[in-house]
PDB file of C-alpha atoms in Angstrom:
ATOM      1  CA  MET A  24     -26.117   8.667  15.149  1.00 37.00           C
ATOM      2  CA  ALA A  25     -23.496   6.637  13.315  1.00 40.00           C
ATOM      3  CA  THR A  26     -21.641   4.072  15.341  1.00 40.00           C
ATOM      4  CA  THR A  27     -17.861   4.394  15.341  1.00 43.00           C
ATOM      5  CA  LEU A  28     -14.768   2.316  15.943  1.00 44.00           C
ATOM      6  CA  GLU A  29     -13.806   4.076  19.149  1.00 41.00           C
ATOM      7  CA  GLY A  30     -14.406   3.017  22.711  1.00 42.00           C
ATOM      8  CA  CYS A  31     -14.056  -0.697  22.057  1.00 47.00           C
ATOM      9  CA  ARG A  32     -12.166  -3.136  24.256  1.00 47.00           C
ATOM     10  CA  CYS A  33     -10.764  -6.477  23.147  1.00 52.00           C
ATOM     11  CA  ARG A  34     -11.025  -9.067  25.914  1.00 47.00           C
ATOM     12  CA  GLY A  35     -11.066 -12.081  23.638  1.00 44.00           C
ATOM     13  CA  ALA A  36     -12.392 -13.403  20.386  1.00 41.00           C
ATOM     14  CA  SER A  37     -15.977 -13.613  21.632  1.00 41.00           C
ATOM     15  CA  LEU A  38     -16.312  -9.973  22.739  1.00 42.00           C
ATOM     16  CA  ARG A  39     -18.053  -7.259  20.731  1.00 43.00           C
ATOM     17  CA  SER A  40     -17.185  -3.605  20.384  1.00 41.00           C
ATOM     18  CA  ASN A  41     -18.891  -0.755  22.210  1.00 42.00           C
ATOM     19  CA  SER A  42     -19.994   2.359  20.375  1.00 40.00           C
ATOM     20  CA  GLY A  43     -18.471   5.724  21.118  1.00 43.00           C
ATOM     21  CA  GLY A  44     -18.488   9.278  19.835  1.00 42.00           C
ATOM     22  CA  GLY A  45     -16.494  10.907  17.052  1.00 46.00           C
ATOM     23  CA  SER A  46     -14.652   9.716  14.003  1.00 44.00           C
ATOM     24  CA  ILE A  47     -11.691   7.350  14.228  1.00 46.00           C
ATOM     25  CA  LEU A  48      -9.713   9.826  12.157  1.00 43.00           C
ATOM     26  CA  TYR A  49      -9.683  13.010  14.162  1.00 42.00           C
ATOM     27  CA  ASN A  50      -7.802  11.748  17.202  1.00 42.00           C
ATOM     28  CA  ILE A  51      -4.813  10.673  15.107  1.00 39.00           C
ATOM     29  CA  LEU A  52      -3.598  14.202  14.417  1.00 38.00           C
ATOM     30  CA  LYS A  53      -0.580  15.168  16.496  1.00 39.00           C
ATOM     31  CA  SER A  54       2.015  17.929  16.497  1.00 38.00           C
ATOM     32  CA  ASP A  55       4.162  18.760  13.484  1.00 40.00           C
ATOM     33  CA  ARG A  56       7.206  18.010  15.614  1.00 45.00           C
ATOM     34  CA  GLU A  57       6.132  14.404  16.182  1.00 48.00           C
ATOM     35  CA  GLU A  58       5.374  13.979  12.475  1.00 49.00           C
ATOM     36  CA  GLN A  59       8.850  15.301  11.616  1.00 52.00           C
ATOM     37  CA  GLN A  60      10.390  12.851  14.083  1.00 53.00           C
ATOM     38  CA  GLN A  61       8.508   9.989  12.439  1.00 54.00           C
ATOM     39  CA  HIS A  62       9.739  11.101   9.007  1.00 54.00           C
ATOM     40  CA  GLU A  63      13.315  11.094  10.354  1.00 56.00           C
ATOM     41  CA  THR A  64      12.766   7.642  11.869  1.00 56.00           C
ATOM     42  CA  LEU A  65      11.543   6.293   8.539  1.00 59.00           C
ATOM     43  CA  HIS A  66      14.498   7.841   6.712  1.00 55.00           C
ATOM     44  CA  ASN A  67      17.002   6.394   9.188  1.00 58.00           C
ATOM     45  CA  LEU A  68      15.436   2.925   9.094  1.00 57.00           C
ATOM     46  CA  LEU A  69      15.369   2.828   5.302  1.00 57.00           C
ATOM     47  CA  HIS A  70      18.976   4.031   5.171  1.00 55.00           C
ATOM     48  CA  SER A  71      20.154   1.406   7.655  1.00 58.00           C
ATOM     49  CA  HIS A  72      18.349  -1.401   5.811  1.00 54.00           C
ATOM     50  CA  ARG A  73      19.688  -0.216   2.487  1.00 56.00           C
ATOM     51  CA  THR A  74      23.252   0.051   3.811  1.00 53.00           C
ATOM     52  CA  SER A  75      23.172  -3.434   5.321  1.00 53.00           C
ATOM     53  CA  SER A  76      22.079  -4.982   2.036  1.00 49.00           C
ATOM     54  CA  SER A  77      24.065  -2.828  -0.375  1.00 48.00           C
ATOM     55  CA  SER A  78      27.153  -5.061  -0.458  1.00 47.00           C
ATOM     56  CA  SER A  79      25.176  -8.127  -1.528  1.00 45.00           C
ATOM     57  CA  SER A  80      22.591  -6.399  -3.712  1.00 44.00           C
ATOM     58  CA  SER A  81      25.106  -4.365  -5.721  1.00 45.00           C
ATOM     59  CA  SER A  82      26.635  -7.439  -7.304  1.00 42.00           C
ATOM     60  CA  ALA A  83      23.288  -9.192  -7.603  1.00 41.00           C
ATOM     61  CA  SER A  84      21.612  -6.268  -9.335  1.00 41.00           C
ATOM     62  CA  SER A  85      24.222  -6.229 -12.074  1.00 40.00           C
ATOM     63  CA  VAL A  86      23.526  -9.902 -12.715  1.00 35.00           C
ATOM     64  CA  ALA A  87      19.756  -9.583 -12.458  1.00 38.00           C
ATOM     65  CA  SER A  88      19.658  -6.803 -14.994  1.00 39.00           C
ATOM     66  CA  GLY A  89      21.446  -8.888 -17.616  1.00 39.00           C
ATOM     67  CA  PRO A  90      23.280  -7.284 -20.505  1.00 36.00           C
ATOM     68  CA  ALA A  91      22.369  -3.741 -21.447  1.00 38.00           C
ATOM     69  CA  TRP A  92      19.446  -3.617 -23.840  1.00 35.00           C
ATOM     70  CA  PRO A  93      20.338  -1.590 -26.939  1.00 36.00           C
ATOM     71  CA  HIS A  94      19.446   2.055 -26.439  1.00 40.00           C
ATOM     72  CA  GLN A  95      16.235   3.075 -28.165  1.00 41.00           C
ATOM     73  CA  GLU A  96      13.817   5.925 -27.906  1.00 44.00           C
ATOM     74  CA  PRO A  97      10.569   5.067 -26.036  1.00 44.00           C
ATOM     75  CA  ARG A  98       8.569   5.250 -29.290  1.00 46.00           C
ATOM     76  CA  GLN A  99      10.945   2.777 -30.925  1.00 45.00           C
ATOM     77  CA  GLN A 100      10.636   0.473 -27.933  1.00 44.00           C
ATOM     78  CA  GLN A 101       6.839   0.582 -28.139  1.00 45.00           C
ATOM     79  CA  GLN A 102       6.942  -0.147 -31.870  1.00 46.00           C
ATOM     80  CA  GLN A 103       9.274  -3.066 -31.284  1.00 45.00           C
ATOM     81  CA  ALA A 104       6.977  -4.467 -28.557  1.00 43.00           C
ATOM     82  CA  ALA A 105       3.933  -4.094 -30.811  1.00 46.00           C
ATOM     83  CA  ALA A 106       5.703  -5.731 -33.746  1.00 43.00           C
ATOM     84  CA  CYS A 107       6.622  -8.825 -31.765  1.00 45.00           C
ATOM     85  CA  SER A 108       3.918 -11.454 -32.231  1.00 39.00           C
ATOM     86  CA  CYS A 109       5.576 -14.087 -30.029  1.00 40.00           C
ATOM     87  CA  GLY A 110       5.351 -12.184 -26.742  1.00 39.00           C
ATOM     88  CA  ALA A 111       9.101 -11.740 -26.508  1.00 35.00           C
ATOM     89  CA  THR A 112       8.716  -8.499 -24.584  1.00 42.00           C
ATOM     90  CA  ARG A 113       6.520  -7.470 -21.675  1.00 71.00           C
ATOM     91  CA  ARG A 114       5.229  -3.958 -21.159  1.00 83.00           C
ATOM     92  CA  ARG A 115       6.208  -2.441 -17.837  1.00 89.00           C
ATOM     93  CA  GLY A 116       6.350   1.010 -16.345  1.00 91.00           C
ATOM     94  CA  VAL A 117       8.454   3.059 -13.946  1.00 91.00           C
ATOM     95  CA  LEU A 118       7.806   6.353 -12.188  1.00 92.00           C
ATOM     96  CA  ARG A 119       8.633   9.392 -14.285  1.00 92.00           C
ATOM     97  CA  SER A 120       9.591  11.436 -11.193  1.00 91.00           C
ATOM     98  CA  PRO A 121      10.594   8.803  -8.617  1.00 91.00           C
ATOM     99  CA  GLN A 122      12.124  11.182  -6.081  1.00 90.00           C
ATOM    100  CA  VAL A 123       8.971  13.312  -5.870  1.00 93.00           C
ATOM    101  CA  THR A 124       6.464  10.449  -5.861  1.00 94.00           C
ATOM    102  CA  CYS A 125       8.433   8.215  -3.489  1.00 93.00           C
ATOM    103  CA  LYS A 126       8.837  11.108  -1.042  1.00 93.00           C
ATOM    104  CA  ALA A 127       5.065  11.640  -1.074  1.00 95.00           C
ATOM    105  CA  ALA A 128       4.471   7.895  -0.589  1.00 94.00           C
ATOM    106  CA  SER A 129       6.895   7.825   2.366  1.00 92.00           C
ATOM    107  CA  ALA A 130       5.068  10.721   4.018  1.00 94.00           C
ATOM    108  CA  ILE A 131       1.742   8.926   3.571  1.00 95.00           C
ATOM    109  CA  LEU A 132       3.246   5.737   5.014  1.00 93.00           C
ATOM    110  CA  VAL A 133       4.137   7.674   8.170  1.00 92.00           C
ATOM    111  CA  LYS A 134       0.604   9.079   8.413  1.00 93.00           C
ATOM    112  CA  THR A 135      -0.863   5.634   7.783  1.00 93.00           C
ATOM    113  CA  LEU A 136       1.069   4.109  10.675  1.00 92.00           C
ATOM    114  CA  ARG A 137       0.061   7.008  12.906  1.00 91.00           C
ATOM    115  CA  PHE A 138      -3.559   6.415  11.951  1.00 92.00           C
ATOM    116  CA  VAL A 139      -3.336   2.724  12.859  1.00 93.00           C
ATOM    117  CA  LYS A 140      -1.567   3.464  16.157  1.00 90.00           C
ATOM    118  CA  ASN A 141      -4.383   5.764  17.219  1.00 90.00           C
ATOM    119  CA  VAL A 142      -7.271   3.364  16.639  1.00 92.00           C
ATOM    120  CA  PRO A 143      -7.911   2.030  20.174  1.00 91.00           C
ATOM    121  CA  CYS A 144      -9.640  -1.124  18.938  1.00 91.00           C
ATOM    122  CA  PHE A 145      -6.529  -2.076  17.009  1.00 94.00           C
ATOM    123  CA  ARG A 146      -3.990  -1.449  19.782  1.00 90.00           C
ATOM    124  CA  GLU A 147      -6.010  -3.563  22.213  1.00 90.00           C
ATOM    125  CA  LEU A 148      -5.739  -6.620  19.996  1.00 94.00           C
ATOM    126  CA  PRO A 149      -2.979  -9.139  20.818  1.00 94.00           C
ATOM    127  CA  GLU A 150       0.283  -8.120  19.195  1.00 93.00           C
ATOM    128  CA  ASP A 151       0.456 -11.141  16.907  1.00 92.00           C
ATOM    129  CA  GLU A 152      -3.025 -10.235  15.605  1.00 94.00           C
ATOM    130  CA  GLN A 153      -1.840  -6.674  15.007  1.00 94.00           C
ATOM    131  CA  VAL A 154       1.110  -7.917  12.963  1.00 93.00           C
ATOM    132  CA  VAL A 155      -1.154 -10.027  10.732  1.00 93.00           C
ATOM    133  CA  LEU A 156      -3.455  -7.066  10.104  1.00 95.00           C
ATOM    134  CA  ILE A 157      -0.593  -4.639   9.399  1.00 94.00           C
ATOM    135  CA  ARG A 158       1.031  -6.983   6.920  1.00 92.00           C
ATOM    136  CA  SER A 159      -2.274  -7.424   5.148  1.00 92.00           C
ATOM    137  CA  GLY A 160      -3.390  -3.811   5.278  1.00 94.00           C
ATOM    138  CA  TRP A 161      -0.411  -1.493   4.899  1.00 95.00           C
ATOM    139  CA  ALA A 162      -0.466  -1.423   1.075  1.00 95.00           C
ATOM    140  CA  PRO A 163      -4.221  -0.792   0.551  1.00 96.00           C
ATOM    141  CA  LEU A 164      -4.132   1.750   3.381  1.00 97.00           C
ATOM    142  CA  LEU A 165      -1.224   3.494   1.661  1.00 97.00           C
ATOM    143  CA  VAL A 166      -3.093   3.607  -1.661  1.00 97.00           C
ATOM    144  CA  LEU A 167      -6.132   4.998   0.172  1.00 97.00           C
ATOM    145  CA  GLY A 168      -3.805   7.649   1.583  1.00 97.00           C
ATOM    146  CA  LEU A 169      -2.596   8.481  -1.920  1.00 97.00           C
ATOM    147  CA  ALA A 170      -6.221   9.002  -2.943  1.00 97.00           C
ATOM    148  CA  GLN A 171      -7.047  11.101   0.118  1.00 97.00           C
ATOM    149  CA  ASP A 172      -4.019  13.370  -0.380  1.00 96.00           C
ATOM    150  CA  ARG A 173      -4.679  13.453  -4.146  1.00 96.00           C
ATOM    151  CA  VAL A 174      -1.186  12.242  -4.998  1.00 96.00           C
ATOM    152  CA  ASP A 175      -1.109  11.614  -8.734  1.00 94.00           C
ATOM    153  CA  PHE A 176       1.884  10.169 -10.532  1.00 94.00           C
ATOM    154  CA  GLU A 177       3.114   9.689 -14.065  1.00 94.00           C
ATOM    155  CA  THR A 178       4.919   6.657 -15.399  1.00 93.00           C
ATOM    156  CA  THR A 179       6.986   5.956 -18.458  1.00 92.00           C
ATOM    157  CA  GLU A 180       6.928   2.678 -20.296  1.00 89.00           C
ATOM    158  CA  THR A 181       9.905   0.348 -20.437  1.00 81.00           C
ATOM    159  CA  VAL A 182      10.426  -2.884 -22.304  1.00 70.00           C
ATOM    160  CA  GLU A 183      11.715  -5.874 -20.384  1.00 64.00           C
ATOM    161  CA  PRO A 184      13.584  -8.609 -22.283  1.00 64.00           C
ATOM    162  CA  SER A 185      11.785 -11.935 -22.275  1.00 65.00           C
ATOM    163  CA  MET A 186      13.152 -15.033 -20.580  1.00 70.00           C
ATOM    164  CA  LEU A 187      14.314 -16.307 -23.970  1.00 72.00           C
ATOM    165  CA  GLN A 188      16.220 -13.098 -24.622  1.00 67.00           C
ATOM    166  CA  ARG A 189      17.809 -13.303 -21.181  1.00 68.00           C
ATOM    167  CA  ILE A 190      18.842 -16.902 -21.802  1.00 75.00           C
ATOM    168  CA  LEU A 191      20.340 -16.114 -25.205  1.00 76.00           C
ATOM    169  CA  THR A 192      22.172 -12.961 -24.155  1.00 68.00           C
ATOM    170  CA  GLY A 193      22.228 -12.937 -20.354  1.00 64.00           C
ATOM    171  CA  ALA A 194      23.918 -14.547 -17.389  1.00 49.00           C
ATOM    172  CA  PRO A 195      23.922 -18.277 -16.574  1.00 48.00           C
ATOM    173  CA  GLN A 196      20.757 -19.616 -14.951  1.00 47.00           C
ATOM    174  CA  SER A 197      22.372 -20.137 -11.572  1.00 42.00           C
ATOM    175  CA  GLN A 198      23.479 -16.502 -11.457  1.00 43.00           C
ATOM    176  CA  ARG A 199      20.034 -15.228 -12.405  1.00 42.00           C
ATOM    177  CA  GLU A 200      18.399 -17.321  -9.681  1.00 42.00           C
ATOM    178  CA  SER A 201      20.882 -16.027  -7.136  1.00 41.00           C
ATOM    179  CA  ALA A 202      20.231 -12.434  -8.195  1.00 42.00           C
ATOM    180  CA  ALA A 203      16.460 -12.851  -8.069  1.00 40.00           C
ATOM    181  CA  ALA A 204      16.686 -13.795  -4.409  1.00 37.00           C
ATOM    182  CA  GLN A 205      18.141 -10.351  -3.647  1.00 40.00           C
ATOM    183  CA  VAL A 206      15.201  -8.358  -5.013  1.00 40.00           C
ATOM    184  CA  VAL A 207      12.606  -6.684  -2.748  1.00 43.00           C
ATOM    185  CA  THR A 208      10.572  -9.185  -0.748  1.00 41.00           C
ATOM    186  CA  VAL A 209       7.102  -8.670   0.658  1.00 48.00           C
ATOM    187  CA  ALA A 210       5.395 -11.192   2.941  1.00 41.00           C
ATOM    188  CA  GLY A 211       8.326 -13.576   2.424  1.00 37.00           C
ATOM    189  CA  GLN A 212       7.839 -13.859  -1.326  1.00 39.00           C
ATOM    190  CA  SER A 213      10.475 -12.949  -3.901  1.00 37.00           C
ATOM    191  CA  GLN A 214       9.547 -10.148  -6.258  1.00 41.00           C
ATOM    192  CA  SER A 215      11.782 -10.487  -9.298  1.00 39.00           C
ATOM    193  CA  GLY A 216       9.875  -8.211 -11.611  1.00 42.00           C
ATOM    194  CA  GLY A 217      12.910  -6.623 -13.228  1.00 49.00           C
ATOM    195  CA  ALA A 218      12.661  -2.960 -14.155  1.00 70.00           C
ATOM    196  CA  GLY A 219       9.351  -1.442 -13.145  1.00 82.00           C
ATOM    197  CA  VAL A 220       5.966  -3.093 -12.692  1.00 88.00           C
ATOM    198  CA  SER A 221       3.429  -4.261 -15.223  1.00 91.00           C
ATOM    199  CA  LEU A 222       1.297  -1.620 -16.889  1.00 93.00           C
ATOM    200  CA  ALA A 223      -1.796  -3.571 -15.823  1.00 93.00           C
ATOM    201  CA  ASP A 224      -0.818  -3.154 -12.145  1.00 94.00           C
ATOM    202  CA  ILE A 225      -0.153   0.558 -12.666  1.00 95.00           C
ATOM    203  CA  GLU A 226      -3.538   0.987 -14.332  1.00 95.00           C
ATOM    204  CA  ALA A 227      -5.213  -0.800 -11.403  1.00 95.00           C
ATOM    205  CA  ILE A 228      -3.763   1.763  -8.976  1.00 97.00           C
ATOM    206  CA  LYS A 229      -4.574   4.696 -11.239  1.00 96.00           C
ATOM    207  CA  GLY A 230      -8.086   3.360 -11.799  1.00 95.00           C
ATOM    208  CA  PHE A 231      -8.673   3.222  -8.056  1.00 96.00           C
ATOM    209  CA  LEU A 232      -7.405   6.784  -7.567  1.00 97.00           C
ATOM    210  CA  LYS A 233      -9.642   8.091 -10.350  1.00 96.00           C
ATOM    211  CA  LYS A 234     -12.627   6.264  -8.861  1.00 95.00           C
ATOM    212  CA  CYS A 235     -12.070   7.878  -5.462  1.00 96.00           C
ATOM    213  CA  TRP A 236     -11.631  11.325  -6.957  1.00 97.00           C
ATOM    214  CA  SER A 237     -14.729  10.995  -9.117  1.00 95.00           C
ATOM    215  CA  VAL A 238     -16.804  10.162  -6.041  1.00 95.00           C
ATOM    216  CA  ASP A 239     -15.158  13.028  -4.111  1.00 95.00           C
ATOM    217  CA  ILE A 240     -14.783  11.034  -0.905  1.00 96.00           C
ATOM    218  CA  SER A 241     -14.856  13.076   2.299  1.00 95.00           C
ATOM    219  CA  THR A 242     -12.440  12.896   5.225  1.00 95.00           C
ATOM    220  CA  LYS A 243     -14.853  10.904   7.392  1.00 95.00           C
ATOM    221  CA  GLU A 244     -15.627   8.514   4.564  1.00 97.00           C
ATOM    222  CA  TYR A 245     -11.913   7.867   4.092  1.00 96.00           C
ATOM    223  CA  ALA A 246     -11.654   7.150   7.825  1.00 95.00           C
ATOM    224  CA  TYR A 247     -14.405   4.528   7.715  1.00 96.00           C
ATOM    225  CA  LEU A 248     -12.954   2.987   4.549  1.00 97.00           C
ATOM    226  CA  LYS A 249      -9.602   2.687   6.307  1.00 96.00           C
ATOM    227  CA  GLY A 250     -11.311   0.981   9.225  1.00 95.00           C
ATOM    228  CA  ALA A 251     -12.928  -1.517   6.839  1.00 96.00           C
ATOM    229  CA  VAL A 252      -9.534  -2.221   5.244  1.00 96.00           C
ATOM    230  CA  LEU A 253      -7.624  -2.503   8.517  1.00 96.00           C
ATOM    231  CA  PHE A 254     -10.011  -4.928  10.220  1.00 96.00           C
ATOM    232  CA  ASN A 255      -9.835  -7.721   7.666  1.00 95.00           C
ATOM    233  CA  PRO A 256     -11.433 -10.951   8.957  1.00 95.00           C
ATOM    234  CA  ASP A 257     -10.489 -12.918   5.828  1.00 93.00           C
ATOM    235  CA  LEU A 258      -6.957 -13.672   7.045  1.00 93.00           C
ATOM    236  CA  GLU A 259      -5.526 -16.885   8.398  1.00 90.00           C
ATOM    237  CA  GLY A 260      -4.291 -17.155  11.968  1.00 85.00           C
ATOM    238  CA  LEU A 261      -6.700 -14.710  13.632  1.00 92.00           C
ATOM    239  CA  ARG A 262      -7.794 -15.758  17.114  1.00 92.00           C
ATOM    240  CA  CYS A 263     -10.034 -12.723  17.672  1.00 93.00           C
ATOM    241  CA  LEU A 264     -11.940 -13.438  14.486  1.00 94.00           C
ATOM    242  CA  PRO A 265     -15.520 -12.695  15.731  1.00 94.00           C
ATOM    243  CA  TYR A 266     -14.306  -9.425  17.250  1.00 95.00           C
ATOM    244  CA  ILE A 267     -12.521  -8.366  14.056  1.00 96.00           C
ATOM    245  CA  GLN A 268     -15.601  -9.319  12.035  1.00 96.00           C
ATOM    246  CA  SER A 269     -17.690  -7.073  14.265  1.00 95.00           C
ATOM    247  CA  LEU A 270     -15.275  -4.185  13.712  1.00 95.00           C
ATOM    248  CA  ARG A 271     -15.404  -4.623   9.925  1.00 95.00           C
ATOM    249  CA  ARG A 272     -19.214  -4.740  10.108  1.00 96.00           C
ATOM    250  CA  GLU A 273     -19.298  -1.659  12.311  1.00 95.00           C
ATOM    251  CA  ALA A 274     -17.075   0.272   9.876  1.00 95.00           C
ATOM    252  CA  HIS A 275     -19.466  -0.544   7.027  1.00 96.00           C
ATOM    253  CA  GLN A 276     -22.506   0.409   9.120  1.00 96.00           C
ATOM    254  CA  ALA A 277     -20.910   3.688  10.199  1.00 96.00           C
ATOM    255  CA  LEU A 278     -20.066   4.520   6.598  1.00 96.00           C
ATOM    256  CA  ASN A 279     -23.595   3.695   5.439  1.00 96.00           C
ATOM    257  CA  GLU A 280     -25.209   5.815   8.147  1.00 96.00           C
ATOM    258  CA  HIS A 281     -22.893   8.726   7.423  1.00 96.00           C
ATOM    259  CA  VAL A 282     -23.705   8.575   3.706  1.00 97.00           C
ATOM    260  CA  ARG A 283     -27.462   8.411   4.357  1.00 95.00           C
ATOM    261  CA  LEU A 284     -27.214  11.410   6.691  1.00 95.00           C
ATOM    262  CA  ILE A 285     -24.982  13.658   4.564  1.00 95.00           C
ATOM    263  CA  HIS A 286     -25.858  12.541   1.019  1.00 95.00           C
ATOM    264  CA  ARG A 287     -29.570  11.813   1.206  1.00 93.00           C
ATOM    265  CA  GLU A 288     -30.068  12.790  -2.423  1.00 92.00           C
ATOM    266  CA  ASP A 289     -27.517  10.247  -3.706  1.00 93.00           C
ATOM    267  CA  ALA A 290     -28.970   6.751  -3.291  1.00 93.00           C
ATOM    268  CA  THR A 291     -26.011   5.105  -5.045  1.00 95.00           C
ATOM    269  CA  ARG A 292     -23.147   6.697  -3.128  1.00 96.00           C
ATOM    270  CA  PHE A 293     -22.692   3.887  -0.612  1.00 96.00           C
ATOM    271  CA  ALA A 294     -22.540   1.336  -3.442  1.00 96.00           C
ATOM    272  CA  LYS A 295     -19.943   3.472  -5.225  1.00 95.00           C
ATOM    273  CA  LEU A 296     -17.783   3.533  -2.097  1.00 96.00           C
ATOM    274  CA  LEU A 297     -18.013  -0.247  -1.738  1.00 95.00           C
ATOM    275  CA  ILE A 298     -17.008  -0.638  -5.398  1.00 95.00           C
ATOM    276  CA  ALA A 299     -13.978   1.562  -4.759  1.00 94.00           C
ATOM    277  CA  LEU A 300     -13.150  -0.553  -1.710  1.00 94.00           C
ATOM    278  CA  SER A 301     -13.357  -3.755  -3.748  1.00 93.00           C
ATOM    279  CA  MET A 302     -10.906  -2.339  -6.311  1.00 94.00           C
ATOM    280  CA  LEU A 303      -8.186  -2.365  -3.641  1.00 93.00           C
ATOM    281  CA  ARG A 304      -8.212  -6.170  -3.609  1.00 88.00           C
ATOM    282  CA  SER A 305      -6.528  -6.296  -7.019  1.00 87.00           C
ATOM    283  CA  ILE A 306      -3.575  -4.168  -5.844  1.00 92.00           C
ATOM    284  CA  SER A 307      -0.639  -6.290  -4.691  1.00 91.00           C
ATOM    285  CA  PRO A 308       1.573  -5.176  -1.773  1.00 92.00           C
ATOM    286  CA  SER A 309       4.634  -6.278  -3.748  1.00 92.00           C
ATOM    287  CA  VAL A 310       3.597  -3.954  -6.592  1.00 93.00           C
ATOM    288  CA  VAL A 311       3.155  -1.034  -4.164  1.00 94.00           C
ATOM    289  CA  ALA A 312       6.592  -1.694  -2.654  1.00 93.00           C
ATOM    290  CA  GLN A 313       8.261  -2.047  -6.046  1.00 92.00           C
ATOM    291  CA  LEU A 314       6.632   1.040  -7.585  1.00 93.00           C
ATOM    292  CA  PHE A 315       6.748   3.536  -4.704  1.00 93.00           C
ATOM    293  CA  PHE A 316       9.725   2.474  -2.564  1.00 91.00           C
ATOM    294  CA  LYS A 317      12.236   0.421  -4.542  1.00 89.00           C
ATOM    295  CA  PRO A 318      13.348   3.369  -6.754  1.00 87.00           C
ATOM    296  CA  ILE A 319      14.810   5.152  -3.713  1.00 81.00           C
ATOM    297  CA  ILE A 320      15.497   2.422  -1.132  1.00 79.00           C
ATOM    298  CA  GLY A 321      16.468  -0.511  -3.340  1.00 79.00           C
ATOM    299  CA  SER A 322      16.199  -4.097  -2.140  1.00 72.00           C
ATOM    300  CA  VAL A 323      14.677  -3.613   1.297  1.00 70.00           C
ATOM    301  CA  ASN A 324      11.967  -5.681   2.966  1.00 81.00           C
ATOM    302  CA  ILE A 325       9.393  -2.963   3.570  1.00 83.00           C
ATOM    303  CA  GLU A 326       7.531  -5.081   6.130  1.00 83.00           C
ATOM    304  CA  GLU A 327      10.608  -5.225   8.361  1.00 84.00           C
ATOM    305  CA  VAL A 328      10.768  -1.430   8.238  1.00 83.00           C
ATOM    306  CA  LEU A 329       7.084  -1.221   9.144  1.00 86.00           C
ATOM    307  CA  MET A 330       7.542  -3.488  12.159  1.00 86.00           C
ATOM    308  CA  GLU A 331      10.506  -1.443  13.378  1.00 86.00           C
ATOM    309  CA  MET A 332       8.584   1.810  13.004  1.00 84.00           C
ATOM    310  CA  PHE A 333       5.447   0.470  14.649  1.00 84.00           C
ATOM    311  CA  TYR A 334       6.917  -1.507  17.509  1.00 83.00           C
ATOM    312  CA  GLY A 335      10.445  -0.130  17.717  1.00 75.00           C
ATOM    313  CA  LYS A 336      12.038  -3.526  17.207  1.00 54.00           C
TER     314      LYS A 336
END
């Protein structure tokens, strides 16, 4: 029988987990009323953060955007980008239907936090260890949730003026630097990507989603993959490192045993799942925040919102 992530107790970095029964996923499901309350909490938190920063970000955004780029049809913009041999423009993309996609991403964020809250091994870690793991894992867990719920999205290409173009036609350097500081931050780093995110980052997310869908990952397999993502021993500042390593190892073992039991005819399935898992490493949390949340919440530190939702502070 496959080992699971339940039933463990953290009494220090040297302790190991105990095995239990059942998947780590199925005990996270709660009533629709609680889920609705969590959606309302997320909406209220995002609104309060956005309101508090609107006075400063409104003036900064007008500076950060620079002068209006001459209006062109998307095809003309693509032709102009292709014709430029000096790299004066960079190809970027934005969501074609931001309200629809961002709403779906917000719902998955709520479910992701509920999932994490209901993993006993995680909640029994010291709180500072929990914070490190949440900050590291929320974005890949969210993208896994997009794959599990089969949330697809379309983007449209934009053309961002180069630094030279901004210098020749834009605001003074000091104003641009001041504006850049107002843009969405993740893990304390400024994300001054301008309009949209790079097409390479978008393709990395889409490539991961397509990989998951081609493998047709099951609900239990998603649960074990989430466990492997959540318990990341490769982070600095972890005091319960041996324990977290054991949880990551147990998630992989449980996944492998489940695959061997259910998909005996497919000898490569476990390797395919590990390849999909490795693809998450190339997806940046700042890109996830900029693509799926900035269009509707603006310049908000998504990690602060996560901490408030998770710990109520």
